[in-house]
Coordinates of C-alpha atoms in Angstrom, one line a residue:
X1 CA 50.7 17.3 38.7
X2 CA 54.1 17.8 40.3
X3 CA 55.4 14.8 38.4
X4 CA 53.7 16.2 35.2
X5 CA 55.9 19.3 35.5
X6 CA 59.2 17.8 36.3
X7 CA 61.4 20.9 36.4
X8 CA 64.8 19.1 37.0
X9 CA 64.1 16.9 34.0
X10 CA 63.0 20.0 32.0
X11 CA 66.3 21.8 32.8
X12 CA 68.3 18.7 31.9
X13 CA 66.5 18.4 28.5
X14 CA 67.3 22.1 27.7
X15 CA 70.9 21.0 27.4
X16 CA 70.2 18.7 24.4
X17 CA 71.0 19.9 20.9
X18 CA 67.6 18.9 19.6
X19 CA 65.8 20.9 22.3
X20 CA 67.8 24.0 21.5
X21 CA 67.1 23.4 17.9
X22 CA 63.4 23.3 18.8
X23 CA 63.7 26.6 20.6
X24 CA 65.5 28.3 17.7
X25 CA 62.7 27.1 15.3
X26 CA 60.1 28.4 17.7
X27 CA 61.7 31.8 18.0
X28 CA 61.9 32.1 14.2
X29 CA 58.3 31.1 13.8
X30 CA 57.1 33.4 16.6
X31 CA 58.8 36.3 14.9
X32 CA 57.3 35.6 11.5
X33 CA 53.8 35.0 12.9
X34 CA 54.0 38.1 15.1
X35 CA 54.9 40.4 12.2
X36 CA 52.2 39.1 9.9
X37 CA 49.5 38.7 12.5
X38 CA 48.4 42.3 13.0
X39 CA 47.9 42.7 9.2
X40 CA 45.9 39.4 9.1
X41 CA 43.6 40.8 11.9
X42 CA 43.3 44.2 10.2
X43 CA 42.4 42.5 6.9
X44 CA 39.9 40.1 8.7
X45 CA 41.7 37.1 7.2
X46 CA 41.6 34.7 10.2
X47 CA 39.4 32.2 8.3
X48 CA 41.8 32.4 5.4
X49 CA 44.7 31.4 7.6
X50 CA 42.7 28.4 8.7
X51 CA 41.9 27.4 5.1
X52 CA 45.6 27.8 4.1
X53 CA 46.6 25.6 7.0
X54 CA 44.4 22.8 5.6
X55 CA 46.2 22.9 2.3
X56 CA 49.5 22.9 4.2
X57 CA 48.3 19.8 6.0
X58 CA 47.4 18.3 2.6
X59 CA 50.8 19.1 1.2
X60 CA 52.5 17.6 4.2
X61 CA 50.4 14.4 3.9
X62 CA 51.4 14.1 0.3
X63 CA 55.1 14.6 1.2
X64 CA 54.7 11.8 3.8
X65 CA 53.3 9.5 1.2
X66 CA 56.0 10.3 -1.3
X67 CA 58.8 10.0 1.2
X68 CA 60.1 13.6 1.0
X69 CA 60.4 16.3 3.6
X70 CA 57.2 17.2 5.2
X71 CA 58.2 20.9 5.4
X72 CA 58.6 21.1 1.6
X73 CA 55.2 19.5 1.1
X74 CA 53.5 21.8 3.6
X75 CA 55.1 24.8 2.0
X76 CA 54.0 23.8 -1.5
X77 CA 50.4 23.1 -0.3
X78 CA 50.1 26.4 1.5
X79 CA 51.5 28.4 -1.4
X80 CA 49.0 26.7 -3.8
X81 CA 46.2 27.5 -1.3
X82 CA 47.3 31.1 -0.9
X83 CA 47.4 31.6 -4.7
X84 CA 43.9 30.1 -5.1
X85 CA 42.5 32.3 -2.3
X86 CA 44.2 35.4 -3.7
X87 CA 43.0 34.8 -7.3
X88 CA 39.5 33.4 -6.7
X89 CA 38.4 35.8 -3.9
X90 CA 38.4 38.9 -6.1
X91 CA 35.5 40.4 -4.1
X92 CA 35.4 40.5 -0.3
X93 CA 31.9 39.1 -0.5
X94 CA 33.3 35.9 -2.2
X95 CA 36.2 35.3 0.3
X96 CA 34.4 33.2 2.9
X97 CA 32.8 30.9 0.3
X98 CA 36.1 30.4 -1.5
X99 CA 37.9 29.7 1.7
X100 CA 35.2 27.2 2.8
X101 CA 35.4 25.4 -0.5
X102 CA 39.3 25.2 -0.4
X103 CA 39.3 24.2 3.3
X104 CA 36.9 21.3 2.7
X105 CA 38.7 20.1 -0.4
X106 CA 42.1 20.3 1.4
X107 CA 41.0 18.5 4.5
X108 CA 39.3 15.8 2.6
X109 CA 42.3 15.2 0.3
X110 CA 44.6 15.3 3.3
X111 CA 42.6 12.6 5.1
X112 CA 42.7 10.4 2.0
X113 CA 46.5 10.8 1.7
X114 CA 47.0 10.0 5.3
X115 CA 44.9 6.9 5.0
X116 CA 47.1 5.7 2.1
X117 CA 50.3 6.4 4.2
X118 CA 51.4 3.2 6.0
X119 CA 54.2 4.7 8.0
X120 CA 54.4 5.7 11.7
X121 CA 51.2 6.9 13.3
X122 CA 53.1 9.6 15.1
X123 CA 53.9 11.2 11.7
X124 CA 50.3 11.5 10.9
X125 CA 49.4 12.8 14.3
X126 CA 52.2 15.4 14.1
X127 CA 50.7 17.0 11.0
X128 CA 47.5 17.8 12.9
X129 CA 49.0 18.7 16.3
X130 CA 52.6 19.7 15.6
X131 CA 55.8 17.7 15.8
X132 CA 58.6 20.3 16.1
X133 CA 60.9 17.6 17.7
X134 CA 61.1 16.2 14.2
X135 CA 62.6 19.4 12.7
X136 CA 66.1 18.4 11.4
X137 CA 69.0 20.5 10.3
X138 CA 67.8 20.6 6.7
X139 CA 64.3 21.6 7.8
X140 CA 65.9 24.2 10.1
X141 CA 67.7 25.9 7.3
X142 CA 64.6 25.8 5.1
X143 CA 62.6 27.4 8.0
X144 CA 65.1 30.1 8.6
X145 CA 65.7 30.9 4.9
X146 CA 61.9 31.0 4.2
X147 CA 61.3 33.2 7.3
X148 CA 63.9 35.7 6.2
X149 CA 62.4 35.8 2.7
X150 CA 58.9 36.4 4.1
X151 CA 60.2 39.2 6.4
X152 CA 62.2 40.8 3.6
X153 CA 59.2 40.9 1.3
X154 CA 56.9 42.2 4.0
X155 CA 59.3 45.0 4.9
X156 CA 59.4 46.0 1.2
X157 CA 55.6 46.2 0.7
X158 CA 54.6 47.1 4.3
X159 CA 53.6 50.7 3.8
X160 CA 51.3 50.3 0.7
X161 CA 50.0 47.0 2.2
X162 CA 49.1 48.6 5.5
X163 CA 47.5 51.5 3.6
X164 CA 45.4 49.1 1.5
X165 CA 44.5 47.1 4.6
X166 CA 43.1 50.1 6.4
X167 CA 41.2 51.7 3.5
X168 CA 41.3 49.7 0.2
X169 CA 39.0 52.2 -1.6
X170 CA 41.2 55.2 -1.0
X171 CA 44.4 53.2 -1.7
X172 CA 43.0 52.1 -5.0
X173 CA 42.1 55.7 -5.9
X174 CA 45.6 56.8 -5.1
X175 CA 47.1 54.2 -7.5
X176 CA 48.2 51.5 -5.0
X177 CA 48.1 48.1 -6.6
X178 CA 45.7 46.7 -4.1
X179 CA 44.9 43.5 -6.0
X180 CA 48.5 42.6 -6.5
X181 CA 49.4 43.3 -2.9
X182 CA 46.5 41.2 -1.7
X183 CA 47.8 38.2 -3.7
X184 CA 51.3 38.7 -2.5
X185 CA 50.1 39.0 1.1
X186 CA 48.1 35.8 0.7
X187 CA 51.3 34.0 -0.4
X188 CA 53.3 35.4 2.6
X189 CA 50.5 34.2 4.9
X190 CA 50.5 30.8 3.2
X191 CA 54.3 30.4 3.6
X192 CA 54.2 31.5 7.3
X193 CA 51.3 29.1 7.9
X194 CA 53.3 26.2 6.4
X195 CA 56.1 27.0 8.8
X196 CA 53.8 27.4 11.8
X197 CA 52.2 23.9 11.1
X198 CA 55.5 22.4 12.3
X199 CA 54.9 23.9 15.8
X200 CA 51.2 23.6 16.5
X201 CA 49.9 21.5 13.5
X202 CA 47.2 22.3 11.0
X203 CA 44.3 22.2 13.4
X204 CA 45.7 24.8 15.8
X205 CA 47.7 27.2 13.6
X206 CA 45.5 30.2 14.5
X207 CA 47.1 30.1 18.0
X208 CA 50.3 31.7 16.6
X209 CA 49.1 33.4 13.5
X210 CA 46.0 35.1 15.0
X211 CA 45.7 35.0 18.8
X212 CA 48.8 37.1 19.7
X213 CA 47.8 39.8 17.2
X214 CA 44.2 39.7 18.5
X215 CA 45.6 40.1 22.0
X216 CA 47.8 43.1 20.9
X217 CA 44.8 44.8 19.3
X218 CA 43.0 44.8 22.6
X219 CA 45.6 47.0 24.3
X220 CA 46.7 49.4 21.6
X221 CA 45.5 51.0 18.4
X222 CA 49.0 51.8 17.2
X223 CA 50.1 49.6 14.3
X224 CA 53.7 49.7 15.3
X225 CA 53.0 49.0 19.0
X226 CA 50.5 46.2 18.0
X227 CA 53.2 44.6 15.8
X228 CA 55.8 44.7 18.6
X229 CA 53.3 43.3 21.1
X230 CA 52.2 40.6 18.7
X231 CA 55.8 39.5 18.3
X232 CA 56.4 39.5 22.0
X233 CA 53.2 37.5 22.7
X234 CA 53.9 35.0 19.9
X235 CA 57.5 34.4 21.1
X236 CA 56.3 34.0 24.7
X237 CA 53.6 31.5 23.7
X238 CA 55.9 29.4 21.6
X239 CA 59.0 29.4 23.9
X240 CA 57.1 28.9 27.1
X241 CA 54.9 26.2 25.4
X242 CA 57.9 24.3 24.2
X243 CA 59.6 24.4 27.6
X244 CA 56.4 23.3 29.4
X245 CA 55.9 20.4 27.0
X246 CA 59.4 18.9 27.5
X247 CA 59.0 16.9 30.7
X248 CA 55.5 15.6 30.1
X249 CA 56.4 14.7 26.5
X250 CA 53.0 15.8 25.2
X251 CA 52.4 17.6 21.9
X252 CA 53.8 21.2 22.2
X253 CA 50.6 22.6 20.6
X254 CA 48.7 21.9 23.9
X255 CA 50.9 24.4 25.8
X256 CA 51.4 26.9 23.0
X257 CA 47.7 27.3 22.4
X258 CA 47.0 27.5 26.2
X259 CA 49.7 30.2 26.8
X260 CA 48.6 32.1 23.7
X261 CA 44.9 32.1 24.8
X262 CA 45.8 33.1 28.4
X263 CA 47.7 36.1 27.0
X264 CA 44.6 37.0 25.0
X265 CA 42.3 36.8 28.0
X266 CA 44.7 39.0 30.1
X267 CA 44.9 41.6 27.3
X268 CA 41.1 41.5 26.7
X269 CA 40.5 42.1 30.5
X270 CA 43.1 44.9 30.5
X271 CA 41.6 46.6 27.4
X272 CA 38.1 46.4 28.9
X273 CA 39.2 47.8 32.2
X274 CA 41.0 50.7 30.5
X275 CA 38.0 51.4 28.3
X276 CA 35.7 51.6 31.4
X277 CA 38.1 53.8 33.2
X278 CA 38.2 56.2 30.3
X279 CA 34.4 56.6 30.2

């Protein structure tokens, strides 16, 4: 175990440009996921995030097969998934069945595309478990530009979006375009999911998009405080996860998900203890 966590080697690796680039990418993704997460939890869209991740995986697999940037493929796949979810799940009662159908289709098609791809096995594995070390300068600018766009749109629609998330019926009665906002938010989640796939892969994307927000909801009911905490938790999980994964050389997703889940357990225990003390 001591050799597994080789701290001198870890500190040496932190001096390399590609590691610093990894950390910048992680900070950007943690911020985006943390800002969107509380709304995803409020709107009960965790399953939707998972379904969108499967189409991001499919788009990434298609990009591998075509020889283009995986980030572009994942982004295209997730946006398509988000539009399908937003347009097909017009009633809340239909949402789970629509997500299940899209998830199954995306996963099946993605597996087929990976089977047809004859390149490095590590590239295939990275789509499922994350491969942030492969983020190049071009992907970095795509990631930063896309994250800025997502945050800007979210800031513009946040007030009516939060209103419709808390009480859709009242929001509709007051003239808020609930349906349009829902589709736009699905697209924002899809884009953020595509970016997050680069860190933890399609299979574990919930660890950044959902777990930090779920942890924050355990310790505060304030939307603002929950958002701030979700960002802090997401940033902690991704940065600590990247640093811990350096020396062992294992997929970063293993540590990101572990740190994120540990934060959730601590917040859950803290919230439970506070509730019992208030009784």
